[in-house]
Coordinates of N, CA, C and O and ligand atoms in Angstrom, one line a residue:
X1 N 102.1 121.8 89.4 CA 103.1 121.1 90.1 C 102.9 119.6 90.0 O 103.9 118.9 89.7
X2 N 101.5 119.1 90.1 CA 101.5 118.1 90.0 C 101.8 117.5 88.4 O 102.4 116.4 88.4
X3 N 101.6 117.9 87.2 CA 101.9 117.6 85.9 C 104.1 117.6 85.9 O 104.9 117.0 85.2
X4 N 104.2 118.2 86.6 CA 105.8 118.7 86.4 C 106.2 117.3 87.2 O 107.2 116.7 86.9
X5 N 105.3 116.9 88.0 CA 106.1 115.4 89.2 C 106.1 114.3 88.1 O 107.0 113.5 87.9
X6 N 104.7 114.4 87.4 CA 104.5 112.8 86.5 C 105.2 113.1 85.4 O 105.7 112.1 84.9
X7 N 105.5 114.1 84.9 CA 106.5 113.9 83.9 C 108.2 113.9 84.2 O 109.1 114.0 83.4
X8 N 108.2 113.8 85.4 CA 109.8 113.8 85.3 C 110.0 112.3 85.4 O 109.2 111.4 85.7
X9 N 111.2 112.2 85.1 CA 111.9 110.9 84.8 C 112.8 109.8 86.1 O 113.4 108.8 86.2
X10 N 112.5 111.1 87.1 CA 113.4 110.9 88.3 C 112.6 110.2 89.3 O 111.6 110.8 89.5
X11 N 112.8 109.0 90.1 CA 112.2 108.4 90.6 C 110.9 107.4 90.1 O 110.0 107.1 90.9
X12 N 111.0 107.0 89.2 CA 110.0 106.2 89.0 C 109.8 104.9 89.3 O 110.7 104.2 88.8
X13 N 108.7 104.4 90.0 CA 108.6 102.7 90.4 C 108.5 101.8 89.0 O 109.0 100.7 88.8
X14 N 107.9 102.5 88.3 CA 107.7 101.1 87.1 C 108.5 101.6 86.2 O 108.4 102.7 85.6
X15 N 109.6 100.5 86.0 CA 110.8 101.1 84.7 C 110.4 100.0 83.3 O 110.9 100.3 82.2
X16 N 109.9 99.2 83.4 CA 109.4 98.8 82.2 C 108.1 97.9 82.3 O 108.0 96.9 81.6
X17 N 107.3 98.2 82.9 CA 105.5 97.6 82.7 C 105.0 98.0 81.9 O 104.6 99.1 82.1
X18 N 104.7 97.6 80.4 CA 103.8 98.8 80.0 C 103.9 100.1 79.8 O 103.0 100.9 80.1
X19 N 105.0 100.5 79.3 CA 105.1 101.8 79.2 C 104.5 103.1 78.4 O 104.5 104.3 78.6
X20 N 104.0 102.1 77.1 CA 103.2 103.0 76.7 C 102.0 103.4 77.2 O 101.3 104.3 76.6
X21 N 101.9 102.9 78.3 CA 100.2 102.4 79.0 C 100.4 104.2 79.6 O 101.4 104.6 80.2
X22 N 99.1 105.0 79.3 CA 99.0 106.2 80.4 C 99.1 105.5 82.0 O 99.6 106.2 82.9
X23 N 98.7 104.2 82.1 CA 98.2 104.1 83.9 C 98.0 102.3 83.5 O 97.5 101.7 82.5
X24 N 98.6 101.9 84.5 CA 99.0 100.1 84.7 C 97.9 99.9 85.5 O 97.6 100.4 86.6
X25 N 97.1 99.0 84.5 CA 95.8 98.8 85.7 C 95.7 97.1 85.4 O 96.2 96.4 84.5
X26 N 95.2 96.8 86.2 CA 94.7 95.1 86.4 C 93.9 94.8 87.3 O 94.1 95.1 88.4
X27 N 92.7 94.0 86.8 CA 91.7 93.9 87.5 C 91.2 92.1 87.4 O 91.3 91.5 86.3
X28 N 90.8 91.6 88.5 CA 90.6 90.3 88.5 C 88.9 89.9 89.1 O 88.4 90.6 90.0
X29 N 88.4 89.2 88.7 CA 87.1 88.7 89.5 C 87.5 88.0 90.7 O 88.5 87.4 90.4
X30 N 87.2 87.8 91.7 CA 87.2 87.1 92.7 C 87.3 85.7 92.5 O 88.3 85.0 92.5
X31 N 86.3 85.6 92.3 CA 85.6 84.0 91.6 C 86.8 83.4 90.8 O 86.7 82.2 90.8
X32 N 88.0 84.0 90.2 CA 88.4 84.0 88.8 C 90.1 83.2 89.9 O 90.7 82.3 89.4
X33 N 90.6 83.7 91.3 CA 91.6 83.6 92.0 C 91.9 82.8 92.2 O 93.1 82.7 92.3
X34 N 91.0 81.5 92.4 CA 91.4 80.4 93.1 C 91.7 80.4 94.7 O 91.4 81.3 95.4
X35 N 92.1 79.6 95.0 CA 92.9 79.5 96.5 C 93.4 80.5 97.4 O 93.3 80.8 98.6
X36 N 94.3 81.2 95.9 CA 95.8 81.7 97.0 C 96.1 82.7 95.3 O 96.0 82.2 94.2
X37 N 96.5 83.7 95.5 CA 96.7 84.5 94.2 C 98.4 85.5 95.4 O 98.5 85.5 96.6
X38 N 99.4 86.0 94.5 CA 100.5 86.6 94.8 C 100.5 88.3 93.5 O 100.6 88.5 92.3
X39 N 100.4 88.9 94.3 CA 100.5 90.0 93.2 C 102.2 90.6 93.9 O 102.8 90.3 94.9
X40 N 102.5 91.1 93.1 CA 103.6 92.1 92.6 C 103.8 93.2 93.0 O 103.5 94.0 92.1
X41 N 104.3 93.8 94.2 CA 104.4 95.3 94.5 C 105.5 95.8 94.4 O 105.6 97.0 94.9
X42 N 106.5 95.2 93.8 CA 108.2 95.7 93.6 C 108.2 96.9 92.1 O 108.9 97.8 91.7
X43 N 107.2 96.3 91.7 CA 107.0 96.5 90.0 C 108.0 95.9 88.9 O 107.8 96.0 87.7
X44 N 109.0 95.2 89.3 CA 109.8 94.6 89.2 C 110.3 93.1 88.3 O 111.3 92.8 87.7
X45 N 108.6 92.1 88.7 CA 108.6 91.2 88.2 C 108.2 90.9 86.4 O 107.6 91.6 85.6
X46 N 108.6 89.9 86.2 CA 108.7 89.8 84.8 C 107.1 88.9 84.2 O 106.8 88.4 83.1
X47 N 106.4 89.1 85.6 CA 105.0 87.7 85.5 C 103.7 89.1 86.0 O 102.4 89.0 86.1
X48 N 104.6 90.4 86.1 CA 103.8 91.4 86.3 C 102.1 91.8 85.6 O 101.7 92.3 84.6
X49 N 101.3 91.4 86.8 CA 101.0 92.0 88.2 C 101.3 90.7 88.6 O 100.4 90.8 89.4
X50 N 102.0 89.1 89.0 CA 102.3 88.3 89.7 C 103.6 88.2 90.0 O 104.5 88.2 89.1
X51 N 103.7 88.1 91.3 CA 104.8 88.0 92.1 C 106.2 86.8 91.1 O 105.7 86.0 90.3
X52 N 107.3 86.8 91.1 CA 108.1 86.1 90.5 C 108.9 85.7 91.1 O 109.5 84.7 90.7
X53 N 109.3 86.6 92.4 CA 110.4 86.6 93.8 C 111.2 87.7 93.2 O 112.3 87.9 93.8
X54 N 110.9 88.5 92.2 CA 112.6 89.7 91.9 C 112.2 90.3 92.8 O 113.2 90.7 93.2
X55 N 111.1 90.7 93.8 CA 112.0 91.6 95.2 C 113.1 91.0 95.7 O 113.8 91.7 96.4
X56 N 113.4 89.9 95.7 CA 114.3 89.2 96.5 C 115.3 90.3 95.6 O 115.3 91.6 95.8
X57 N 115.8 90.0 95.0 CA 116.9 90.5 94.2 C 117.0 92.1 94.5 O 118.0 92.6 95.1
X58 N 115.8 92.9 94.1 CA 115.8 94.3 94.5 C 116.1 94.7 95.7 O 116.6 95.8 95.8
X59 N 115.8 93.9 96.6 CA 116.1 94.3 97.9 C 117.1 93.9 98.0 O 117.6 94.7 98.8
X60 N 117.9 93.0 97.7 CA 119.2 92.5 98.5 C 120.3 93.8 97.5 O 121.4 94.1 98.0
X61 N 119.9 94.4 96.3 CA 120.8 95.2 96.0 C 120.3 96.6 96.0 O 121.0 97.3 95.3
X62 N 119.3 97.4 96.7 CA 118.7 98.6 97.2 C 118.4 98.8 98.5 O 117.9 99.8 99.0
X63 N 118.9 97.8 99.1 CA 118.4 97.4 100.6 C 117.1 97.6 101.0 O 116.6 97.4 102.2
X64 N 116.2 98.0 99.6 CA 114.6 98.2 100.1 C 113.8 96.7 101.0 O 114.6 95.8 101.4
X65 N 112.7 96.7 101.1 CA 112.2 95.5 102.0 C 111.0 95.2 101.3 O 110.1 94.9 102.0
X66 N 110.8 95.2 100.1 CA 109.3 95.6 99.6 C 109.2 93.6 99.4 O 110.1 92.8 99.6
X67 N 107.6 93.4 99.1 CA 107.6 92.6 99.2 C 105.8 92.2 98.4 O 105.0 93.1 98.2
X68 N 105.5 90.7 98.2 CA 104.2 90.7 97.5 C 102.9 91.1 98.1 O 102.9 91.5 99.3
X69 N 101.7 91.1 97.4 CA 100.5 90.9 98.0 C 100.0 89.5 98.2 O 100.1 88.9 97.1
X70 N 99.6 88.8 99.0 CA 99.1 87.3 98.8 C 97.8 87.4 99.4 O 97.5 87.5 100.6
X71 N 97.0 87.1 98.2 CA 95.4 87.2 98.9 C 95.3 86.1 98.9 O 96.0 85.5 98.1
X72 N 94.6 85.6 99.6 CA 94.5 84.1 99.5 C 92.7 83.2 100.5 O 92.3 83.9 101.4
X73 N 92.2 82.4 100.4 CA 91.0 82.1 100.8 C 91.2 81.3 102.1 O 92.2 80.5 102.2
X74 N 90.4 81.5 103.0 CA 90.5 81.0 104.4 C 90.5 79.5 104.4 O 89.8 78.9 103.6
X75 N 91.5 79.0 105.3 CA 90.8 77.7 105.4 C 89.9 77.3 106.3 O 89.6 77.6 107.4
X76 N 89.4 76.2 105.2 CA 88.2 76.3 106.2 C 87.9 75.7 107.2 O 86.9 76.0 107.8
Ligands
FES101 FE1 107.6 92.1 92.9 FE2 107.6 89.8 94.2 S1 108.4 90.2 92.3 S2 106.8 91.7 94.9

């Protein structure tokens, strides 16, 4: 059941990341972030895994509410 869900074509979040990729992965050092880093949870963006604002867009025409990750370093 589970092989029959990943291969269907219906419902999928990522319509063009990497598609030949078996699995979209991205990985960062900490050290490597700087300040304030924005990741991407729409799947959407074109700066993908970094936020670009197309949820604005997706949402205002899916009515979804999705929105970035913003990790970012305390002040001090
Ligand atoms: Fe995807 Fe902002 S572009 S969360």
């Amino acid at each position: 059941q589970y092989l029959n869900k990943r291969s269907s074509k219906k419902g999928q979040v990522n319509t063009f990341i990497s598609k030949d990729s078996p699995k979209v992965v991205h990985c960062f050092d900490m050290e490597d972030i700087g300040s304030k880093a924005v990741y991407c949870r729409c799947w959407k963006s074109k700066k993908f895994p970094l936020c670009d604002g197309s949820h604005a867009a997706h949402n205002e025409q899916t009515g979804d509410n999705v929105g970035p990750l913003i990790i970012k370093k305390k002040d001090p």
